[in-house]
Short mmCIF file of C-alpha atoms in Angstrom, two decimals:
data_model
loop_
_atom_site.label_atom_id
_atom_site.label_comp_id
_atom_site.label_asym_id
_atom_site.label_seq_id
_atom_site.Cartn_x
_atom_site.Cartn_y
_atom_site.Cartn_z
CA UNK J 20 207.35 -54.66 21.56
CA UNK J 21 205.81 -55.84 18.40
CA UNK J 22 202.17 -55.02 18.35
CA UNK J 23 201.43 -58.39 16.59
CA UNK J 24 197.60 -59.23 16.01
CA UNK J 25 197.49 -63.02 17.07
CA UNK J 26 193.94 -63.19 16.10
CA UNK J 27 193.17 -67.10 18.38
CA UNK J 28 195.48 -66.05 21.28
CA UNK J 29 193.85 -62.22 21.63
CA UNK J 30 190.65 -64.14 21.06
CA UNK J 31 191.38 -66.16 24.32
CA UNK J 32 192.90 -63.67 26.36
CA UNK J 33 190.25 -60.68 25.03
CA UNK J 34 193.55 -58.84 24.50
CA UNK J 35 192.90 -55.67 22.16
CA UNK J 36 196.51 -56.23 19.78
CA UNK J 37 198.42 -52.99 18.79
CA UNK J 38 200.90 -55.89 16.58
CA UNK J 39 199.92 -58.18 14.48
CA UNK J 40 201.51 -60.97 12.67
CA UNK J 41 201.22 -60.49 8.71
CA UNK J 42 198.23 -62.46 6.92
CA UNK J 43 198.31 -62.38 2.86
CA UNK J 44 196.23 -59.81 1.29
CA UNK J 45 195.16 -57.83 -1.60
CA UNK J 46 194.47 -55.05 -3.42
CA UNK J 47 191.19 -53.42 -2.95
CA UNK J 48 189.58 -49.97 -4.31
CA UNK J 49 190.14 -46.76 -2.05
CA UNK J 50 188.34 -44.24 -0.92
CA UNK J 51 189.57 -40.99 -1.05
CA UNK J 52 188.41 -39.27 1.65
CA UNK J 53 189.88 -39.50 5.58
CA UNK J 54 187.67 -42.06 7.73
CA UNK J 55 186.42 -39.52 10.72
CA UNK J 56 184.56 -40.41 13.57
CA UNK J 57 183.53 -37.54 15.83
CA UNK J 58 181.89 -37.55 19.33
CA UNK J 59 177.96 -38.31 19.16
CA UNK J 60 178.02 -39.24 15.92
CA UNK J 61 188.49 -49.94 19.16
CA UNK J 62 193.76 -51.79 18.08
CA UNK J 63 196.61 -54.02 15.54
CA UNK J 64 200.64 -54.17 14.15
CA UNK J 65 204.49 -52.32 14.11
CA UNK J 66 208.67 -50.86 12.39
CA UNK J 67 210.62 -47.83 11.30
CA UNK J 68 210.54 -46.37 7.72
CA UNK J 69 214.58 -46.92 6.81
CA UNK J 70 216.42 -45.46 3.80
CA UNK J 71 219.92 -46.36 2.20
CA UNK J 72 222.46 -44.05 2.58
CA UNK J 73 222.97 -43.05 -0.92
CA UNK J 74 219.89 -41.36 -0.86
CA UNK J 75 220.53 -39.78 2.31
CA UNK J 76 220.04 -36.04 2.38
CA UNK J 77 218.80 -34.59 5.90
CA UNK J 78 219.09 -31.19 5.32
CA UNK J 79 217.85 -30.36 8.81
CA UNK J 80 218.89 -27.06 8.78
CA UNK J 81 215.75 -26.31 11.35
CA UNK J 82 215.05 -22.98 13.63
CA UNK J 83 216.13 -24.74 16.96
CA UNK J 84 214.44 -21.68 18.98
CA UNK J 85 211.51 -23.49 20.22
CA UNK J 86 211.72 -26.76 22.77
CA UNK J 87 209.75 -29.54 21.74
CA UNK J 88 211.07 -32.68 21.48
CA UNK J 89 213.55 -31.76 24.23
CA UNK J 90 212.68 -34.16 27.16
CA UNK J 91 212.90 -32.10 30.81
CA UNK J 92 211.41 -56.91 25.88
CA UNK J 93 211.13 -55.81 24.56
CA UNK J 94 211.76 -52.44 25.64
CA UNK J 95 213.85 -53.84 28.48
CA UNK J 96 214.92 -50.35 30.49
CA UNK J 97 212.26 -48.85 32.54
CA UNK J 98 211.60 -45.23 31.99
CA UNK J 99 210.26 -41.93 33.53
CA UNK J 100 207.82 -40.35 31.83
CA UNK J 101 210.04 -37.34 31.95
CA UNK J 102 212.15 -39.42 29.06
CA UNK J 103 209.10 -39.49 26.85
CA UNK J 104 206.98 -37.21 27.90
CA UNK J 105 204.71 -36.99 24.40
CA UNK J 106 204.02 -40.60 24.72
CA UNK J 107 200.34 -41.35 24.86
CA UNK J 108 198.48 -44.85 26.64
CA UNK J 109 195.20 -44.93 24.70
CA UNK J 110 192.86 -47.06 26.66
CA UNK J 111 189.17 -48.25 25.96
CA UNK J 112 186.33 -49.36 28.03
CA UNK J 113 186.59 -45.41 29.90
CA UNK J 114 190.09 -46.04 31.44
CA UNK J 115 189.83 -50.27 31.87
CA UNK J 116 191.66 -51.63 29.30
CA UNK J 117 195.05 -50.43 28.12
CA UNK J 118 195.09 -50.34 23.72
CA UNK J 119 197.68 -48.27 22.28
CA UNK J 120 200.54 -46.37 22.80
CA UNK J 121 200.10 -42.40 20.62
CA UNK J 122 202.79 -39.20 20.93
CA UNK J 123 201.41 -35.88 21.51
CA UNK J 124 202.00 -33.64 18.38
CA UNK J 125 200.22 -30.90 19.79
CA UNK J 126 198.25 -29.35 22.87
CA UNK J 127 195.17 -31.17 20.97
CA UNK J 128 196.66 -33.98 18.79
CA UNK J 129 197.92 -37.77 18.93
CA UNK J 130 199.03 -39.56 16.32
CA UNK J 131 198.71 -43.75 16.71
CA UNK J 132 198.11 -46.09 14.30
CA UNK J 133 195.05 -47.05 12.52
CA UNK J 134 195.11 -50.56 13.28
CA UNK J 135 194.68 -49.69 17.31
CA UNK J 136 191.05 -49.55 15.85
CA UNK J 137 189.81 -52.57 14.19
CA UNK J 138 185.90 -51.27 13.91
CA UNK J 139 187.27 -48.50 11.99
CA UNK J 140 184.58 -45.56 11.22
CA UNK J 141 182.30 -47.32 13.60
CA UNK J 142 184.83 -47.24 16.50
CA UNK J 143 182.61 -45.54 19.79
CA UNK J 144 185.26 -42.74 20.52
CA UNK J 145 183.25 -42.10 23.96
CA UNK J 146 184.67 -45.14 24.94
CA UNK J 147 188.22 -43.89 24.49
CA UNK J 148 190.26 -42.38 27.01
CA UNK J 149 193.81 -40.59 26.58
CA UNK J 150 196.63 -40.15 29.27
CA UNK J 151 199.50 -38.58 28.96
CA UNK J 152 202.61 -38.38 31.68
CA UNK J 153 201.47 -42.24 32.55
CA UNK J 154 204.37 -44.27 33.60
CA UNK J 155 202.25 -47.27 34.92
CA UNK J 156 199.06 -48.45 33.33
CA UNK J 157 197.80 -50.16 36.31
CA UNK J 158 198.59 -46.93 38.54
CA UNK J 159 197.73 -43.36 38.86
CA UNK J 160 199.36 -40.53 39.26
CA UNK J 161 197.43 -37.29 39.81
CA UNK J 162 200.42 -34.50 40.07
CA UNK J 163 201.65 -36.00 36.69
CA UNK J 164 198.99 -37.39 34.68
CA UNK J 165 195.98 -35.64 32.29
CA UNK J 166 193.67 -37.27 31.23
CA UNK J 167 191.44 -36.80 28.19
CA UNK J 168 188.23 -38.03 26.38
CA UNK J 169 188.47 -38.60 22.32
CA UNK J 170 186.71 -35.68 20.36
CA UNK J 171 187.59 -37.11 16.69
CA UNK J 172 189.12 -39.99 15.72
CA UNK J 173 190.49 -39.72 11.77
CA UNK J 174 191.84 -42.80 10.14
CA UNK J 175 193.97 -42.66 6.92
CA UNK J 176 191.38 -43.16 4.38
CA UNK J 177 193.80 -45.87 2.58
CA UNK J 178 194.22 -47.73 5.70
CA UNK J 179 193.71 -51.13 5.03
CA UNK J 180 194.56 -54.09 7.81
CA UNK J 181 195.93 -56.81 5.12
CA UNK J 182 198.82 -54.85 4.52
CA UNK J 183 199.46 -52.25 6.90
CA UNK J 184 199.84 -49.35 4.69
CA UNK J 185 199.32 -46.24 5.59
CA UNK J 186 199.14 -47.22 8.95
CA UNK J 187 198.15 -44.08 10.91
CA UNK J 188 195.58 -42.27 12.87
CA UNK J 189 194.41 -38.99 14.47
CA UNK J 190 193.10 -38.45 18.07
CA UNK J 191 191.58 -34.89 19.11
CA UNK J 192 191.52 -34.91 22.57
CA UNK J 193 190.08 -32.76 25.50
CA UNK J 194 189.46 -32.86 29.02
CA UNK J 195 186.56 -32.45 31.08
CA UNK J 196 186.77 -28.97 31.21
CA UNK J 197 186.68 -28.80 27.37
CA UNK J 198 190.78 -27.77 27.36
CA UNK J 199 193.77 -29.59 25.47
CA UNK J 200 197.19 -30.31 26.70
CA UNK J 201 198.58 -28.56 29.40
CA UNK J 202 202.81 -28.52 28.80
CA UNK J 203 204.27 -29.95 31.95
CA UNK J 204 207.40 -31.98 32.62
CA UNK J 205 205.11 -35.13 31.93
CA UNK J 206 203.53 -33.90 28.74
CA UNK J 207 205.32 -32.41 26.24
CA UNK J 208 204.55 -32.49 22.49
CA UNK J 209 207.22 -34.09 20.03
CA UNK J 210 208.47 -32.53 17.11
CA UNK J 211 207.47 -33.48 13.43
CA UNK J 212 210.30 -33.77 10.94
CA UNK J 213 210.30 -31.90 7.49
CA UNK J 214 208.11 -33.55 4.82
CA UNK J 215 210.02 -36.84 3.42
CA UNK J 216 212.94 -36.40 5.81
CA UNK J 217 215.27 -39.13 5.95
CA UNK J 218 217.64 -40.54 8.24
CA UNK J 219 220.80 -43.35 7.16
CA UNK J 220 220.71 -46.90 7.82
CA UNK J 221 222.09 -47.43 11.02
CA UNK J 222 220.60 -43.98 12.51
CA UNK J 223 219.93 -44.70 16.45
CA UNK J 224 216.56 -43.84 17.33
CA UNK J 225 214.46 -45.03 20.60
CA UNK J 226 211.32 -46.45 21.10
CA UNK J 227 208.70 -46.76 24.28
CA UNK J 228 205.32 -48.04 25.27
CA UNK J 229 203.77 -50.61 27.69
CA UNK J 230 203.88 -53.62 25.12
CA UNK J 231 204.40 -57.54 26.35
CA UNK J 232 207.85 -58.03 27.93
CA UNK J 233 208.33 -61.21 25.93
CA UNK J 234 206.40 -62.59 22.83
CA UNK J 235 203.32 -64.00 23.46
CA UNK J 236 202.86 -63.00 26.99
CA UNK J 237 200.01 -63.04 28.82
CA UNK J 238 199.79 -59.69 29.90
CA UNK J 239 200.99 -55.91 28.89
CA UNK J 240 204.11 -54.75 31.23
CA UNK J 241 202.63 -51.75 33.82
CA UNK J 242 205.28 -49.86 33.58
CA UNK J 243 206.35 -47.59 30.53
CA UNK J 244 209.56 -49.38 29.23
CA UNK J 245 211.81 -48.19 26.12
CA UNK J 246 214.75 -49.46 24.31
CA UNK J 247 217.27 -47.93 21.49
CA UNK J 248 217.10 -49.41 17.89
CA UNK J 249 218.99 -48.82 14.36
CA UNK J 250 217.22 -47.74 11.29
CA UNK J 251 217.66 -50.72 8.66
CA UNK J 252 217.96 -49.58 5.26
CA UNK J 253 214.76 -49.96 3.06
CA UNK J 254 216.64 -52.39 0.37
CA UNK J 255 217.42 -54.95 3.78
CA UNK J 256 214.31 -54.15 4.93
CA UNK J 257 212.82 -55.50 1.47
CA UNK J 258 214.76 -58.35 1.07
CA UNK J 259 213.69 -61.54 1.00
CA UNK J 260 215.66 -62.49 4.68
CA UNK J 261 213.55 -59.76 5.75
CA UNK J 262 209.91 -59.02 4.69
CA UNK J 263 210.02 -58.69 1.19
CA UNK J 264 207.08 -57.09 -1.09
CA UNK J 265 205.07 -56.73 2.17
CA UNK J 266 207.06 -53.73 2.63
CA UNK J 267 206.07 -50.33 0.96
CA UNK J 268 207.12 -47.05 0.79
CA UNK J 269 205.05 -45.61 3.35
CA UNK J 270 207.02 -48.69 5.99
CA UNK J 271 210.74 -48.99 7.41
CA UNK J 272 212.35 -50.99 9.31
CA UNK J 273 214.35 -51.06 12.38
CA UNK J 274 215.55 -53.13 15.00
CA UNK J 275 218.52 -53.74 17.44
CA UNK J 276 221.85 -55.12 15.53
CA UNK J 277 221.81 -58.10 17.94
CA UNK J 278 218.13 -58.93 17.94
CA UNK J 279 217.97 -58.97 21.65
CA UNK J 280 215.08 -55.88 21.95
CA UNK J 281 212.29 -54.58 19.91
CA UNK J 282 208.40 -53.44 20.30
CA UNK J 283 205.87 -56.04 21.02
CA UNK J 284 202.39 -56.80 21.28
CA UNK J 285 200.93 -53.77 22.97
CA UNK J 286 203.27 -50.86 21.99
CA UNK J 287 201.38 -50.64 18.53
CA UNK J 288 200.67 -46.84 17.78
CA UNK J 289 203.76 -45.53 20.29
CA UNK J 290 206.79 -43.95 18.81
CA UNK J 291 209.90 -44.22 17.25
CA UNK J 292 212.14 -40.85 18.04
CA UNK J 293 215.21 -39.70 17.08
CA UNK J 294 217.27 -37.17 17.92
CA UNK J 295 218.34 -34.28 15.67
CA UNK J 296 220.69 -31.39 16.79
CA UNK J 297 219.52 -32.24 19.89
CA UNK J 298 215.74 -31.95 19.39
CA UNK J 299 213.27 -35.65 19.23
CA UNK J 300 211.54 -35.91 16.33
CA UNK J 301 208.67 -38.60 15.34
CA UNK J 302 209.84 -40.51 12.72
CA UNK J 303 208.02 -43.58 13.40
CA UNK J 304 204.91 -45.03 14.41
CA UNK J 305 205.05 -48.61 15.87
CA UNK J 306 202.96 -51.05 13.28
CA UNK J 307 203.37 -54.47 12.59
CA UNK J 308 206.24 -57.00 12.50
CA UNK J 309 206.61 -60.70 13.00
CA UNK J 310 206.64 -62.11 16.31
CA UNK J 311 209.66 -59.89 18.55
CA UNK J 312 212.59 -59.23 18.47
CA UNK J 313 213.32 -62.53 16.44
CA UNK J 314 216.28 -62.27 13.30
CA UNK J 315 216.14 -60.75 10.71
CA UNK J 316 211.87 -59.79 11.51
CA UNK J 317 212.44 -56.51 12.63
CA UNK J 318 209.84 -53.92 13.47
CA UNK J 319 208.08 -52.27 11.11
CA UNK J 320 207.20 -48.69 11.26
CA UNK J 321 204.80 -46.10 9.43
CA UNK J 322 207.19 -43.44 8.22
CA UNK J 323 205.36 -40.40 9.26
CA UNK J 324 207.14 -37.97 7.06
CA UNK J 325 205.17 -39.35 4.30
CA UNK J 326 202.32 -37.84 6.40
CA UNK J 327 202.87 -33.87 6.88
CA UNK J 328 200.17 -33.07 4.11
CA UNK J 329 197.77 -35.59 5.58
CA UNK J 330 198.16 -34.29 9.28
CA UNK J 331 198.22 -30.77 8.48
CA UNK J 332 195.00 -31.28 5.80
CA UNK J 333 193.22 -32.97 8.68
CA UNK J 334 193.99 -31.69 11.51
CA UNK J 335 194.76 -28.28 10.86
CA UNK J 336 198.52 -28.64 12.11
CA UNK J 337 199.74 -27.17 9.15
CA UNK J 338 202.77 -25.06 11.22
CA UNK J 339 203.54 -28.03 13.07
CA UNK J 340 204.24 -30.12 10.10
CA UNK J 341 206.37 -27.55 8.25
CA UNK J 342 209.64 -28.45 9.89
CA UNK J 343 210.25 -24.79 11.05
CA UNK J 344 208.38 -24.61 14.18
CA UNK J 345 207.83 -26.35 17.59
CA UNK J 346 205.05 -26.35 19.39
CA UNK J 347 204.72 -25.46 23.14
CA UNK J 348 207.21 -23.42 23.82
#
């Protein structure tokens, strides 16, 4: 499932990537400020943020009394939506073209990555269209899908596609009637670990989009797929066998311990859950790696605890991010 961005074939097949391979950069100046484009005012990359185990200290000593996050190849098993029911298919061209994968974070909220959209603050968000409870792209389903149009679209303001960092992304989204997400079986928002939560090396966590079957496929699959992986520890993850200085803080990695599956082209932007006293929480955001599901290139992952004060700041999710509450009840 690695969203690699394989700028000649993509060219050739007018594929929009959600993974791309890494190119050499450097270091430029920053803004400050979040990059937002609003309505009247299009995708790249993938891993998992990983820690080592001597600095392991989840103290996820959460109030369990709400239920999000409880769920009512690449990725090689098929899946109901039911399974993954915050998972997002972010499409352009009004509903033609599949993009990105996104998880719901609230009734009004997806979080993706910022690569999905390589035009950036000039992105036209009234070309964007959201569905959640999608379990084929090609397909729809009326008693489990919503669908949504793109009210604001916020990139990280540090977001830069040489590297990867900070490699994440706000949708607002609404339907026609003007109204967020409605909570069904299909649709359900994810919970959003503690600020700078970490799990061990070796922590299983699953991951799920609509990304190519096989590297350098000519098409997306159609049907939502997902697959289990294993945090790698940040110091593996750096190491030269692995991907070096191209890894920072806001990055992990993870991957499956016999290489066989991982995200691929097209399941850029989905998520990386794991389960915590038996809630699923959004630890990762699918990003970059190189090629899939080959050794020792796992997939790389925004860590999106690094990203409670940015989410909350932005979107005004501030409750949502705090680690004691879960939406949608």
């Amino acid at each position: 499932m690695k969203l690699l961005v394989i700028v000649a074939l993509l060219a050739a097949l007018s594929v929009d990537v959600a993974f791309s391979r890494k190119k050499s950069w450097s270091r430029k100046n920053l803004s400050t400020k979040s990059k937002e484009t609003t309505k009247g005012s299009t995708p790249t990359a993938k891993p998992l943020t990983a820690v080592d185990t001597g600095s392991f200290v989840v103290q996820m000593h959460f109030q369990l009394n709400d239920v999000s996050g409880v769920p009512s190849s690449m990725l090689t098993d098929s899946s109901s939506i039911e399974s993954q029911p915050w998972i997002a298919a972010i499409f352009l061209r009004n509903g033609k073209r599949f993009n990105c994968g996104g998880s719901l974070i609230s009734p009004c909220w997806v979080v993706t990555a910022a690569h999905c959209f390589p035009d950036g603050n000039e992105t036209n968000i009234e070309q964007l269209s959201v569905y959640l409870g999608k379990t084929n792209i090609k397909e729809e389903d009326a008693e489990k899908e919503q669908r949504f149009t793109v009210e604001k679209l916020i990139i990280h303001q540090e977001y830069k596609d040489g590297n990867f960092n900070h490699d994440i992304a706000l949708l607002k989204i609404r339907n026609k009637n003007g109204e967020c997400a409605t909570k069904s079986a299909s649709a359900r928002t994810v919970c959003l670990p503690p600020l700078h939560t970490q799990l061990p090396a070796g922590f299983q966590c699953s991951i799920a989009g609509f990304g190519m079957e096989r590297h350098m496929a000519w098409h997306f699959s159609n049907n939502l797929k997902q697959t289990n992986v294993k945090l790698i520890s940040q110091a593996d993850c750096k190491s030269e066998s692995y991907y070096g200085d191209l890894i920072t803080k806001n990055m992990f990695c993870a991957g499956s311990p016999d290489w066989s599956t991982d995200a691929c082209s097209g399941d850029s932007g989905g998520p990386l859950v794991c389960e915590v006293s038996g809630r699923m929480f959004l630890f990762g955001v699918v990003s970059w790696g190189d090629g899939c599901a080959r050794k020792n290139k796992p997939g790389v992952y925004t860590q999106v605890t690094n990203y409670n004060e940015w989410i909350a700041e932005n979107a005004g999710l501030s409750k949502f991010t705090s680690g004691l509450m879960y939406p949608m009840k």
